[in-house]
Amino acid sequence: MKSYIVIILSFFLFSCSNEPSLQKYFVDNSESSDFIALDLGSSIINTEKMTLSKEDKEVLKSFEKMNIIAFKKDSLNEEKYTLESKKVKEILKSEKYQELMRMGSGNNGGAIYFVGEEEHIDEFVLFATGKENGFAVVRILGNDMNPSQIMSLVSLMQKANLNLEQLKPLKSFMN
């Protein structure tokens, strides 16, 4: 019995990693006054009054939740903005995150990353920066998603009656 406990404890000790991750970054910064953090469940997409295709239902079934963290830049926290933006970029350089696309240039831009295999994606990450406003990281978590499903999810969000109450903290933070 004692040897089983030692094996289990060893497994947990060696499986825990001190490597930076977006999840740890979200947790570490969610209480900071420079950040706003939101966790949005699938209930943000209200599809009660919509007729959904089989594909739409599959897309919604694969979507679990969305995490958002945003850093609002102002004249008093420019150094912290640079430091925090650099931290996120370093995390996204790890082998875990694969870049799907990059957009923008100059002062504003963004990139989309994913975790998993192309047809079995568990996480999409959008990292958007604006030199004037700050940055935001959006994690879309799900099971066995693929790039076309994420585009369908965005389309569904545009058509659906979004529960905007859940986004009020973000809107007031950015104003």
JSON list of C-alpha atoms in Angstrom, two decimals, residues 63-121:
[
{"chain": "A", "resi": 63, "resn": "PHE", "atom": "CA", "xyz": [-17.62, 24.81, -27.36]},
{"chain": "A", "resi": 64, "resn": "GLU", "atom": "CA", "xyz": [-17.19, 24.81, -23.57]},
{"chain": "A", "resi": 65, "resn": "LYS", "atom": "CA", "xyz": [-16.26, 28.30, -22.43]},
{"chain": "A", "resi": 66, "resn": "MET", "atom": "CA", "xyz": [-14.35, 31.46, -23.15]},
{"chain": "A", "resi": 67, "resn": "ASN", "atom": "CA", "xyz": [-11.81, 33.19, -20.90]},
{"chain": "A", "resi": 68, "resn": "ILE", "atom": "CA", "xyz": [-10.87, 36.80, -21.52]},
{"chain": "A", "resi": 69, "resn": "ILE", "atom": "CA", "xyz": [-8.20, 38.89, -19.86]},
{"chain": "A", "resi": 70, "resn": "ALA", "atom": "CA", "xyz": [-7.53, 42.46, -20.93]},
{"chain": "A", "resi": 71, "resn": "PHE", "atom": "CA", "xyz": [-4.87, 44.94, -19.91]},
{"chain": "A", "resi": 72, "resn": "LYS", "atom": "CA", "xyz": [-5.85, 48.59, -20.23]},
{"chain": "A", "resi": 73, "resn": "LYS", "atom": "CA", "xyz": [-2.86, 50.76, -21.04]},
{"chain": "A", "resi": 74, "resn": "ASP", "atom": "CA", "xyz": [-2.62, 54.35, -19.86]},
{"chain": "A", "resi": 75, "resn": "SER", "atom": "CA", "xyz": [0.17, 56.90, -19.38]},
{"chain": "A", "resi": 76, "resn": "LEU", "atom": "CA", "xyz": [0.92, 55.57, -15.88]},
{"chain": "A", "resi": 77, "resn": "ASN", "atom": "CA", "xyz": [1.46, 51.90, -16.74]},
{"chain": "A", "resi": 78, "resn": "GLU", "atom": "CA", "xyz": [3.38, 51.89, -20.04]},
{"chain": "A", "resi": 79, "resn": "GLU", "atom": "CA", "xyz": [6.28, 49.91, -18.57]},
{"chain": "A", "resi": 80, "resn": "LYS", "atom": "CA", "xyz": [3.92, 47.34, -17.09]},
{"chain": "A", "resi": 81, "resn": "TYR", "atom": "CA", "xyz": [2.11, 47.10, -20.45]},
{"chain": "A", "resi": 82, "resn": "THR", "atom": "CA", "xyz": [5.43, 46.33, -22.19]},
{"chain": "A", "resi": 83, "resn": "LEU", "atom": "CA", "xyz": [6.37, 43.75, -19.54]},
{"chain": "A", "resi": 84, "resn": "GLU", "atom": "CA", "xyz": [2.98, 42.01, -19.50]},
{"chain": "A", "resi": 85, "resn": "SER", "atom": "CA", "xyz": [2.69, 41.98, -23.29]},
{"chain": "A", "resi": 86, "resn": "LYS", "atom": "CA", "xyz": [6.15, 40.43, -23.48]},
{"chain": "A", "resi": 87, "resn": "LYS", "atom": "CA", "xyz": [5.14, 37.74, -20.94]},
{"chain": "A", "resi": 88, "resn": "VAL", "atom": "CA", "xyz": [2.12, 36.73, -23.04]},
{"chain": "A", "resi": 89, "resn": "LYS", "atom": "CA", "xyz": [4.22, 36.64, -26.22]},
{"chain": "A", "resi": 90, "resn": "GLU", "atom": "CA", "xyz": [6.76, 34.39, -24.50]},
{"chain": "A", "resi": 91, "resn": "ILE", "atom": "CA", "xyz": [4.03, 31.99, -23.36]},
{"chain": "A", "resi": 92, "resn": "LEU", "atom": "CA", "xyz": [2.63, 31.85, -26.89]},
{"chain": "A", "resi": 93, "resn": "LYS", "atom": "CA", "xyz": [6.10, 31.00, -28.27]},
{"chain": "A", "resi": 94, "resn": "SER", "atom": "CA", "xyz": [6.10, 27.66, -26.45]},
{"chain": "A", "resi": 95, "resn": "GLU", "atom": "CA", "xyz": [5.65, 24.48, -28.48]},
{"chain": "A", "resi": 96, "resn": "LYS", "atom": "CA", "xyz": [2.18, 24.03, -27.01]},
{"chain": "A", "resi": 97, "resn": "TYR", "atom": "CA", "xyz": [0.74, 26.93, -29.04]},
{"chain": "A", "resi": 98, "resn": "GLN", "atom": "CA", "xyz": [0.69, 26.74, -32.82]},
{"chain": "A", "resi": 99, "resn": "GLU", "atom": "CA", "xyz": [0.15, 29.94, -34.76]},
{"chain": "A", "resi": 100, "resn": "LEU", "atom": "CA", "xyz": [-2.79, 29.77, -37.14]},
{"chain": "A", "resi": 101, "resn": "MET", "atom": "CA", "xyz": [-2.75, 33.32, -38.50]},
{"chain": "A", "resi": 102, "resn": "ARG", "atom": "CA", "xyz": [-1.41, 36.80, -37.85]},
{"chain": "A", "resi": 103, "resn": "MET", "atom": "CA", "xyz": [-3.14, 40.08, -38.74]},
{"chain": "A", "resi": 104, "resn": "GLY", "atom": "CA", "xyz": [-2.60, 43.82, -38.53]},
{"chain": "A", "resi": 105, "resn": "SER", "atom": "CA", "xyz": [0.57, 45.84, -38.49]},
{"chain": "A", "resi": 106, "resn": "GLY", "atom": "CA", "xyz": [2.12, 48.88, -36.94]},
{"chain": "A", "resi": 107, "resn": "ASN", "atom": "CA", "xyz": [0.42, 49.89, -33.70]},
{"chain": "A", "resi": 108, "resn": "ASN", "atom": "CA", "xyz": [-2.42, 47.36, -33.78]},
{"chain": "A", "resi": 109, "resn": "GLY", "atom": "CA", "xyz": [-2.40, 43.67, -34.50]},
{"chain": "A", "resi": 110, "resn": "GLY", "atom": "CA", "xyz": [-3.22, 40.22, -33.39]},
{"chain": "A", "resi": 111, "resn": "ALA", "atom": "CA", "xyz": [-2.64, 36.55, -33.85]},
{"chain": "A", "resi": 112, "resn": "ILE", "atom": "CA", "xyz": [-4.66, 33.38, -33.50]},
{"chain": "A", "resi": 113, "resn": "TYR", "atom": "CA", "xyz": [-3.10, 30.27, -31.98]},
{"chain": "A", "resi": 114, "resn": "PHE", "atom": "CA", "xyz": [-4.39, 26.81, -31.22]},
{"chain": "A", "resi": 115, "resn": "VAL", "atom": "CA", "xyz": [-3.58, 23.92, -28.92]},
{"chain": "A", "resi": 116, "resn": "GLY", "atom": "CA", "xyz": [-4.00, 20.38, -30.20]},
{"chain": "A", "resi": 117, "resn": "GLU", "atom": "CA", "xyz": [-4.02, 18.84, -33.64]},
{"chain": "A", "resi": 118, "resn": "GLU", "atom": "CA", "xyz": [-5.62, 20.57, -36.63]},
{"chain": "A", "resi": 119, "resn": "GLU", "atom": "CA", "xyz": [-8.83, 18.52, -36.50]},
{"chain": "A", "resi": 120, "resn": "HIS", "atom": "CA", "xyz": [-8.85, 17.98, -32.73]},
{"chain": "A", "resi": 121, "resn": "ILE", "atom": "CA", "xyz": [-8.28, 21.42, -31.23]}
]
